[in-house]
Tab-separated table of C-alpha atoms in Angstrom:
chain	number	residue	atom	x	y	z
P	1	MET	CA	-83.888	17.819	5.733
P	2	THR	CA	-82.751	16.854	2.252
P	3	ASP	CA	-79.896	20.641	3.108
P	4	GLN	CA	-78.981	18.510	6.421
P	5	VAL	CA	-78.648	15.485	5.115
P	6	LEU	CA	-76.636	16.639	2.087
P	7	LEU	CA	-74.418	18.854	4.822
P	8	SER	CA	-73.829	15.586	7.245
P	9	GLY	CA	-72.782	13.855	3.944
P	10	GLY	CA	-70.346	16.261	3.512
P	11	LEU	CA	-68.668	16.595	6.366
P	12	GLY	CA	-68.590	13.057	6.325
P	13	ALA	CA	-66.896	12.877	3.294
P	14	ALA	CA	-64.497	15.664	4.207
P	15	ILE	CA	-63.466	13.841	7.570
P	16	GLY	CA	-63.217	10.541	5.981
P	17	GLY	CA	-60.563	11.636	2.912
P	18	LEU	CA	-58.415	14.123	5.785
P	19	LEU	CA	-58.203	10.280	7.479
P	20	THR	CA	-57.750	8.436	4.697
P	21	LEU	CA	-55.236	10.867	4.107
P	22	VAL	CA	-53.665	11.043	7.538
P	23	LEU	CA	-53.645	7.347	7.175
P	24	LEU	CA	-51.151	7.595	4.445
P	25	TRP	CA	-48.860	9.700	5.416
P	26	ALA	CA	-48.387	7.868	8.894
P	27	ARG	CA	-47.882	5.157	6.819
P	28	ARG	CA	-45.900	6.576	4.484
P	29	PHE	CA	-43.790	7.869	7.493
P	30	ALA	CA	-43.666	4.368	9.113
P	31	ARG	CA	-42.168	2.948	5.851
P	32	GLY	CA	-39.369	5.807	5.580
P	33	SER	CA	-38.459	4.866	9.286
P	34	ARG	CA	-37.809	1.178	8.418
P	35	ASP	CA	-35.540	2.384	5.740
P	36	LEU	CA	-33.691	4.302	7.852
P	37	GLY	CA	-33.763	1.101	10.300
P	38	GLY	CA	-34.174	0.994	13.322
P	39	GLU	CA	-32.821	2.224	16.537
P	40	ALA	CA	-30.075	-0.829	16.904
P	41	GLU	CA	-29.023	-0.500	12.843
P	42	ARG	CA	-28.708	3.082	13.487
P	43	ALA	CA	-26.593	2.999	16.662
P	44	THR	CA	-24.580	0.178	14.217
P	45	SER	CA	-23.859	2.352	11.729
P	46	ARG	CA	-23.181	5.765	14.488
P	47	THR	CA	-20.380	3.022	15.706
P	48	LEU	CA	-18.858	1.774	12.389
P	49	HIS	CA	-18.512	5.587	11.538
P	50	LEU	CA	-16.523	6.370	14.553
P	51	ALA	CA	-14.711	3.995	14.667
P	52	GLY	CA	-13.385	4.723	10.803
P	53	LEU	CA	-13.029	8.322	12.104
P	54	ALA	CA	-10.712	6.865	14.932
P	55	ALA	CA	-9.190	4.748	13.038
P	56	ALA	CA	-7.728	7.480	10.063
P	57	GLU	CA	-5.984	8.926	13.141
P	58	LEU	CA	-5.034	5.825	14.846
P	59	ARG	CA	-2.866	5.436	11.315
P	60	ALA	CA	-1.403	8.601	11.420
P	61	ASP	CA	0.419	8.114	14.748
P	62	GLN	CA	1.074	11.368	15.256
P	63	GLY	CA	-0.259	14.156	18.643
P	64	PRO	CA	-2.856	15.672	17.367
P	65	GLU	CA	-3.688	12.691	15.377
P	66	LEU	CA	-3.790	10.836	18.208
P	67	VAL	CA	-6.152	13.695	20.276
P	68	ARG	CA	-8.553	13.674	17.799
P	69	ALA	CA	-8.965	9.426	17.817
P	70	ALA	CA	-9.596	9.981	21.225
P	71	ARG	CA	-12.224	12.244	21.218
P	72	HIS	CA	-13.837	9.871	18.490
P	73	LEU	CA	-12.999	7.178	20.999
P	74	ARG	CA	-15.016	8.846	24.163
P	75	ASN	CA	-17.593	9.496	21.457
P	76	LEU	CA	-18.060	5.917	20.769
P	77	LEU	CA	-17.886	5.113	24.385
P	78	GLY	CA	-19.912	7.184	25.599
P	79	VAL	CA	-18.338	8.882	28.808
P	80	HIS	CA	-16.335	12.433	30.217
P	81	ALA	CA	-12.825	11.475	28.907
P	82	VAL	CA	-9.882	9.177	26.967
P	83	ALA	CA	-7.027	9.885	27.542
P	84	PHE	CA	-3.880	7.373	26.122
P	85	VAL	CA	-0.964	6.944	27.428
P	86	ALA	CA	2.091	5.974	24.932
P	87	PRO	CA	4.777	3.416	26.194
P	88	ASP	CA	7.510	6.487	26.999
P	89	GLY	CA	4.714	8.596	29.332
P	90	SER	CA	3.517	10.935	26.663
P	91	VAL	CA	-0.661	11.472	27.216
P	92	ALA	CA	-3.697	12.719	24.798
P	93	THR	CA	-6.177	13.412	26.144
P	94	ASP	CA	-10.238	14.050	25.022
P	95	GLY	CA	-12.003	15.657	27.774
P	96	ALA	CA	-12.232	18.395	30.013
P	97	VAL	CA	-11.454	17.092	33.301
P	98	ALA	CA	-9.273	18.472	35.447
P	99	GLY	CA	-6.000	16.647	36.440
P	100	LEU	CA	-6.450	14.131	33.452
P	101	GLU	CA	-2.997	13.570	32.785
P	102	THR	CA	-1.539	12.619	36.023
P	103	ALA	CA	-3.931	10.917	36.924
P	104	SER	CA	-3.712	9.090	33.391
P	105	ARG	CA	0.566	8.073	34.231
P	106	GLU	CA	-0.427	7.087	37.347
P	107	ILE	CA	-3.275	4.464	36.941
P	108	ALA	CA	-1.368	3.535	33.123
P	109	ALA	CA	1.793	2.429	34.795
P	110	ARG	CA	-0.288	0.474	37.123
P	111	VAL	CA	-1.775	-1.144	34.418
P	112	GLN	CA	1.506	-1.425	32.646
P	113	GLU	CA	2.470	-3.807	35.828
P	114	THR	CA	0.159	-6.408	35.897
P	115	GLY	CA	-0.836	-6.581	31.821
P	116	ARG	CA	-4.630	-6.340	32.099
P	117	ARG	CA	-7.365	-4.269	32.722
P	118	GLN	CA	-8.577	-2.023	35.755
P	119	VAL	CA	-11.292	-0.369	37.019
P	120	PHE	CA	-9.730	2.648	39.959
P	121	PRO	CA	-12.104	5.148	41.900
P	122	GLY	CA	-11.931	8.524	42.242
P	123	THR	CA	-9.948	9.280	44.601
P	124	GLY	CA	-11.355	13.118	44.423
P	125	ALA	CA	-7.750	14.565	46.061
P	126	GLN	CA	-7.048	18.621	44.124
P	127	ASP	CA	-5.026	17.321	42.016
P	128	ARG	CA	-6.358	14.184	40.561
P	129	THR	CA	-9.742	13.416	38.873
P	130	SER	CA	-12.764	12.751	40.859
P	131	LEU	CA	-14.207	10.177	37.509
P	132	GLU	CA	-14.046	6.845	38.038
P	133	ALA	CA	-11.836	5.559	35.372
P	134	VAL	CA	-10.608	1.801	33.535
P	135	GLY	CA	-7.826	1.061	32.248
P	136	ALA	CA	-6.725	-1.404	29.431
P	137	PRO	CA	-3.539	-2.396	27.509
P	138	MET	CA	-3.257	-2.348	23.770
P	139	THR	CA	-0.799	-5.117	23.013
P	140	VAL	CA	0.811	-6.141	19.978
P	141	ASP	CA	2.530	-9.441	19.710
P	142	GLY	CA	3.235	-9.307	23.249
P	143	GLU	CA	4.675	-5.851	23.862
P	144	SER	CA	2.813	-2.777	25.085
P	145	ARG	CA	2.059	-0.180	23.000
P	146	GLY	CA	0.665	1.885	25.730
P	147	ILE	CA	-2.885	2.119	27.700
P	148	LEU	CA	-6.480	3.273	26.934
P	149	ILE	CA	-8.326	4.593	29.601
P	150	ALA	CA	-11.829	5.726	29.274
P	151	TYR	CA	-13.478	8.425	32.431
P	152	SER	CA	-16.796	8.028	33.896
P	153	ASP	CA	-18.933	8.696	37.072
P	154	GLN	CA	-19.957	5.156	37.360
P	155	VAL	CA	-17.538	1.542	35.850
P	156	ARG	CA	-19.902	-0.824	35.335
P	157	GLY	CA	-18.862	-4.114	33.862
P	158	ARG	CA	-20.466	-3.336	29.822
P	159	LEU	CA	-17.837	-0.172	29.878
P	160	VAL	CA	-15.313	-2.340	31.179
P	161	ARG	CA	-15.661	-4.780	28.636
P	162	ALA	CA	-16.308	-2.420	25.538
P	163	THR	CA	-12.967	-0.046	26.751
P	164	GLY	CA	-11.210	-3.215	26.343
P	165	GLN	CA	-12.507	-4.369	23.087
P	166	VAL	CA	-11.566	-0.730	22.316
P	167	ALA	CA	-8.076	-1.499	23.298
P	168	GLU	CA	-7.590	-4.393	20.854
P	169	TRP	CA	-8.815	-3.137	18.537
P	170	CYS	CA	-6.806	0.165	18.646
P	171	ALA	CA	-3.943	-2.293	18.836
P	172	ALA	CA	-5.420	-3.853	15.933
P	173	GLN	CA	-4.581	-0.547	13.749
P	174	ILE	CA	-1.442	-0.150	15.600
P	175	ALA	CA	-0.216	-3.711	14.138
P	176	LEU	CA	-1.554	-2.820	10.934
P	177	THR	CA	0.067	0.934	10.718
P	178	GLU	CA	3.788	-1.324	11.799
P	179	LEU	CA	3.039	-4.208	9.268
P	180	GLU	CA	2.713	-0.908	6.021
P	181	ALA	CA	5.890	0.704	7.707
P	182	SER	CA	7.371	-2.489	7.649
P	183	ARG	CA	6.482	-2.799	3.875
P	184	ALA	CA	7.437	0.550	3.043
P	185	SER	CA	10.960	-0.554	4.663
P	186	LEU	CA	11.418	-4.403	2.618
P	187	ALA	CA	9.946	-1.856	-0.802
P	188	GLU	CA	13.021	-0.022	-0.241
P	189	ALA	CA	15.198	-2.916	0.546
P	190	GLU	CA	14.482	-4.439	-2.436
P	191	LEU	CA	14.599	-1.276	-4.938
P	192	ARG	CA	18.031	-1.261	-3.127
P	193	ALA	CA	18.972	-4.201	-3.411
P	194	LEU	CA	18.243	-3.892	-7.516
P	195	ARG	CA	19.709	-0.866	-7.596
P	196	ALA	CA	22.937	-2.074	-6.353
P	197	GLN	CA	23.088	-4.475	-9.517
P	198	ILE	CA	23.539	-2.342	-11.772
P	199	SER	CA	26.671	-3.141	-12.757
P	200	PRO	CA	30.058	-1.249	-12.435
P	201	HIS	CA	30.877	-2.896	-16.106
P	202	PHE	CA	28.087	-2.229	-17.096
P	203	ILE	CA	28.877	1.661	-16.073
P	204	TYR	CA	32.398	1.748	-17.459
P	205	ASN	CA	31.578	-0.132	-20.595
P	206	SER	CA	29.284	3.085	-21.225
P	207	LEU	CA	31.245	5.859	-20.474
P	208	ALA	CA	34.065	4.108	-22.646
P	209	ALA	CA	31.609	3.573	-25.551
P	210	ILE	CA	30.796	7.608	-25.235
P	211	ALA	CA	35.001	8.735	-25.303
P	212	SER	CA	34.965	6.517	-28.271
P	213	PHE	CA	33.101	8.507	-29.819
P	214	ILE	CA	33.899	12.183	-28.775
P	215	THR	CA	36.018	11.929	-32.071
P	216	THR	CA	34.687	10.256	-34.613
P	217	ASP	CA	31.147	10.920	-34.149
P	218	PRO	CA	30.618	13.935	-31.216
P	219	GLU	CA	26.554	14.151	-31.676
P	220	ARG	CA	26.428	10.725	-31.152
P	221	ALA	CA	29.080	10.711	-27.808
P	222	ARG	CA	26.356	13.605	-26.862
P	223	THR	CA	22.939	11.189	-27.349
P	224	LEU	CA	24.595	8.922	-25.270
P	225	VAL	CA	25.422	11.009	-22.626
P	226	LEU	CA	21.987	11.907	-22.440
P	227	ASP	CA	20.279	8.469	-22.460
P	228	PHE	CA	23.004	7.374	-19.417
P	229	ALA	CA	21.735	10.360	-16.974
P	230	ASP	CA	17.993	9.855	-18.089
P	231	PHE	CA	18.948	6.124	-17.502
P	232	THR	CA	20.517	6.703	-14.437
P	233	ARG	CA	17.794	9.644	-13.020
P	234	TYR	CA	15.769	7.126	-13.577
P	235	SER	CA	17.062	3.743	-11.769
P	236	PHE	CA	18.284	6.594	-8.735
P	237	ARG	CA	15.226	8.075	-8.571
P	238	LYS	CA	13.920	9.127	-4.848
P	239	LYS	CA	10.901	7.946	-4.088
P	240	GLY	CA	7.979	5.592	-5.938
P	241	GLU	CA	7.672	1.590	-5.301
P	242	PHE	CA	5.441	1.806	-8.722
P	243	ALA	CA	5.847	3.379	-12.378
P	244	THR	CA	3.797	3.131	-15.660
P	245	LEU	CA	4.914	0.338	-18.344
P	246	ALA	CA	5.665	3.513	-20.811
P	247	GLN	CA	8.050	5.084	-18.488
P	248	GLU	CA	9.754	1.445	-17.812
P	249	LEU	CA	10.372	1.073	-21.600
P	250	GLY	CA	11.281	4.659	-21.438
P	251	SER	CA	14.466	3.835	-19.290
P	252	ILE	CA	14.693	0.313	-20.937
P	253	ARG	CA	15.314	2.110	-24.121
P	254	ASN	CA	18.303	4.751	-22.995
P	255	TYR	CA	19.904	1.312	-21.349
P	256	LEU	CA	19.328	-0.493	-24.958
P	257	GLU	CA	20.804	2.190	-26.813
P	258	LEU	CA	24.217	2.493	-24.272
P	259	GLU	CA	24.504	-1.244	-25.057
P	260	ARG	CA	24.126	-1.126	-28.824
P	261	ALA	CA	26.862	1.565	-28.277
P	262	ARG	CA	28.762	-1.734	-27.835
P	263	PHE	CA	27.586	-4.498	-28.934
P	264	GLY	CA	26.841	-2.468	-32.649
P	265	ASP	CA	25.109	-4.691	-35.361
P	266	ARG	CA	25.649	-7.455	-32.992
P	267	LEU	CA	22.005	-6.595	-30.807
P	268	ASP	CA	18.977	-6.628	-32.555
P	269	VAL	CA	15.912	-5.110	-30.688
P	270	GLN	CA	12.229	-5.629	-31.338
P	271	LEU	CA	9.401	-4.472	-29.794
P	272	ARG	CA	5.551	-5.623	-29.809
P	273	ILE	CA	3.908	-3.209	-27.369
P	274	ALA	CA	0.107	-3.134	-27.684
P	275	PRO	CA	-0.710	0.410	-27.351
P	276	GLU	CA	-3.654	-0.564	-24.428
P	277	THR	CA	-0.855	-1.863	-21.989
P	278	LEU	CA	1.336	1.063	-21.918
P	279	SER	CA	-0.290	2.533	-18.653
P	280	THR	CA	-0.113	-0.265	-16.916
P	281	VAL	CA	1.159	-0.223	-13.502
P	282	ILE	CA	3.679	-2.338	-12.850
P	283	PRO	CA	6.226	-2.424	-10.039
P	284	PHE	CA	9.080	0.049	-10.504
P	285	LEU	CA	12.407	-2.045	-12.356
P	286	SER	CA	10.816	-4.967	-12.537
P	287	VAL	CA	11.389	-4.864	-16.521
P	288	GLN	CA	14.528	-3.628	-16.863
P	289	PRO	CA	16.201	-6.306	-15.344
P	290	LEU	CA	15.022	-8.900	-17.284
P	291	VAL	CA	16.115	-7.132	-20.312
P	292	GLU	CA	19.604	-6.579	-18.845
P	293	ASN	CA	20.125	-10.570	-17.616
P	294	ALA	CA	18.878	-10.948	-21.206
P	295	VAL	CA	21.754	-8.570	-22.667
P	296	ARG	CA	24.176	-10.110	-19.812
P	297	HIS	CA	23.512	-13.853	-19.844
P	298	GLY	CA	21.800	-14.400	-23.223
P	299	LEU	CA	23.568	-12.137	-25.591
P	300	GLU	CA	27.067	-11.212	-24.415
P	301	PRO	CA	28.575	-14.474	-24.113
P	302	LEU	CA	27.753	-15.216	-27.861
P	303	ALA	CA	30.569	-13.430	-30.255
P	304	SER	CA	27.424	-13.737	-32.977
P	305	GLY	CA	24.988	-11.546	-30.138
P	306	GLY	CA	21.198	-12.188	-30.771
P	307	ARG	CA	18.047	-10.427	-30.347
P	308	ILE	CA	15.866	-9.474	-27.811
P	309	ILE	CA	12.231	-9.491	-28.086
P	310	ILE	CA	9.936	-6.777	-25.436
P	311	ALA	CA	6.241	-7.955	-25.828
P	312	ALA	CA	3.124	-6.347	-23.682
P	313	ALA	CA	-0.464	-8.129	-24.393
P	314	ASP	CA	-3.696	-6.855	-23.518
P	315	GLU	CA	-5.685	-10.153	-21.440
P	316	SER	CA	-8.489	-8.977	-20.523
P	317	THR	CA	-8.059	-7.781	-16.250
P	318	HIS	CA	-3.991	-9.252	-16.594
P	319	THR	CA	-0.711	-7.445	-18.931
P	320	GLU	CA	1.338	-10.168	-19.064
P	321	VAL	CA	4.794	-8.349	-20.179
P	322	SER	CA	7.364	-10.428	-21.945
P	323	VAL	CA	11.190	-10.761	-22.866
P	324	GLU	CA	12.532	-13.005	-24.539
P	325	ASP	CA	16.023	-13.096	-25.784
P	326	ASP	CA	17.614	-16.065	-28.449
P	327	GLY	CA	21.183	-16.598	-26.562
P	328	ALA	CA	23.186	-18.905	-24.452
P	329	GLY	CA	20.100	-20.002	-22.276
P	330	MET	CA	20.363	-21.241	-18.994
P	331	ASP	CA	20.246	-24.449	-16.689
P	332	PRO	CA	16.770	-24.032	-15.442
P	333	ALA	CA	17.615	-26.212	-12.329
P	334	ALA	CA	20.203	-23.334	-11.942
P	335	VAL	CA	17.627	-20.790	-12.613
P	336	ARG	CA	15.312	-22.329	-10.204
P	337	ARG	CA	17.574	-23.022	-6.911
P	338	ALA	CA	18.482	-19.022	-8.200
P	339	LEU	CA	14.547	-18.228	-6.962
P	340	ALA	CA	14.565	-19.968	-4.286
P	341	GLU	CA	17.450	-18.599	-2.282
P	342	ASP	CA	17.845	-15.957	0.394
P	343	SER	CA	21.449	-14.637	-0.859
P	344	ALA	CA	21.345	-11.471	-2.227
P	345	GLN	CA	24.093	-13.200	-4.521
P	346	GLY	CA	24.739	-14.650	-7.516
P	347	ALA	CA	24.351	-14.560	-11.089
P	348	HIS	CA	20.599	-14.190	-11.194
P	349	VAL	CA	20.277	-11.826	-8.384
P	350	GLY	CA	18.402	-10.040	-10.550
P	351	LEU	CA	16.040	-12.224	-11.042
P	352	ARG	CA	15.609	-13.155	-8.166
P	353	ASN	CA	14.496	-9.982	-6.919
P	354	VAL	CA	12.346	-8.928	-8.975
P	355	ASP	CA	10.125	-12.892	-8.518
P	356	THR	CA	10.000	-11.641	-4.600
P	357	ARG	CA	8.842	-8.566	-5.383
P	358	LEU	CA	6.525	-9.827	-7.759
P	359	ARG	CA	5.184	-12.788	-5.890
P	360	ARG	CA	4.459	-10.301	-2.277
P	361	LEU	CA	2.688	-8.184	-4.112
P	362	TYR	CA	0.376	-10.423	-6.021
P	363	GLY	CA	0.655	-13.575	-4.489
P	364	PRO	CA	2.754	-16.616	-4.938
P	365	GLU	CA	1.108	-17.179	-8.076
P	366	GLY	CA	2.250	-13.933	-9.293
P	367	GLY	CA	6.061	-14.755	-9.920
P	368	LEU	CA	8.036	-14.674	-12.702
P	369	ILE	CA	7.764	-17.617	-15.778
P	370	ILE	CA	10.711	-18.508	-17.113
P	371	GLU	CA	11.683	-20.946	-20.071
P	372	THR	CA	14.657	-21.061	-20.740
P	373	ASN	CA	17.250	-24.032	-21.278
P	374	LEU	CA	21.234	-24.233	-22.539
P	375	ASP	CA	21.743	-23.095	-25.961
P	376	ALA	CA	17.861	-22.791	-26.489
P	377	GLY	CA	17.765	-19.162	-25.142
P	378	THR	CA	15.178	-18.254	-22.479
P	379	LEU	CA	11.724	-16.705	-22.045
P	380	VAL	CA	10.344	-14.905	-18.970
P	381	ARG	CA	7.195	-13.745	-18.476
P	382	MET	CA	4.977	-11.865	-15.654
P	383	ARG	CA	1.085	-10.938	-15.431
P	384	ILE	CA	0.398	-7.439	-14.317
P	385	PRO	CA	-3.174	-6.936	-12.928
P	386	LYS	CA	-5.143	-4.386	-14.683
P	387	SER	CA	-6.265	-3.539	-11.552
P	388	GLN	CA	-3.959	-1.824	-8.815
P	389	PRO	CA	-6.500	1.180	-6.956
P	390	LEU	CA	-3.188	0.832	-4.195
P	391	HIS	CA	-0.957	1.797	-6.469
P	392	GLU	CA	0.717	5.174	-7.233
P	393	THR	CA	3.001	6.030	-9.587
P	394	GLU	CA	5.395	8.915	-9.091
P	395	GLU	CA	5.135	11.243	-12.192
P	396	ARG	CA	8.962	11.505	-13.969
């Protein structure tokens, strides 16, 4: 009797322990499932993932990329096929459906006529798809950028709404691509304006100074020729909207060496550059025009010349770069008018171009800070954010 009781107790304990382990495992599994999220969370994550993949392809705006975008959107909508029809009639599709391109062009033409999404029943003809379809326009600022078409066995209200929303999202991606292209064109135009500002008188004076040293100091003439070559190479490089402060200062050094050949001892330059600021990414040709402005409008009018101080200081999240001269100064009201004008002409076009670029990049408060008055010299400052992950520099 005692043995049976002990055996029963042992079996009960073993079964109880096993049940406890099962319950603990079930509880842990349930907790893990909650950590992974419910069905709604997983569906949201999948939707965002597919949308992100499609966005990258849409922003590329090329044939193969559009086909891959169609594939991601087909999976997103859960349909048999998806087609993009461009305004020029070209078609990018994904889905093994016969007659897809022909059907898509006809559907796109009908949607284009009305400018609204439409539902199309399958025709069953040999050269058409028998699937039902919904087409929705992709418009940017009232202009068509193409038609998005989704094909399914049955088109219900949910798919119609989803296709319309996806078409609007695609249009937004296209608009962003066009905005980026416009921004790049604007940046290139601004750089062309800055390059055009390089004075023919500066080039003439530099070459004249070099020529004057050829017989009297050939080694100095050779050094100046190299400085001139490096200066023009940097100023006219083909691409790159940004540079490091160190790169910009290298070009400024070449510029000042050429001006020193003309000014002699009348041009005194001091650098006060904190070493940790040299790697700061700045807009290309943003400091050099300030130095040129100091030479041309500050020191050149004075027979005695003067001093230019170029400084860069570390200010926690920003780098402050300044160019100061003790020259003729400027009328503050004239400077304010020059910065407000849209014209590419005028005495201070270099300052205006730099100020415009800084404000475009860093916001309304990111422009130049100018302190000046007649016969009181000029101090020009800019504050550049240290963190600029989207801005790349071109290696020299």
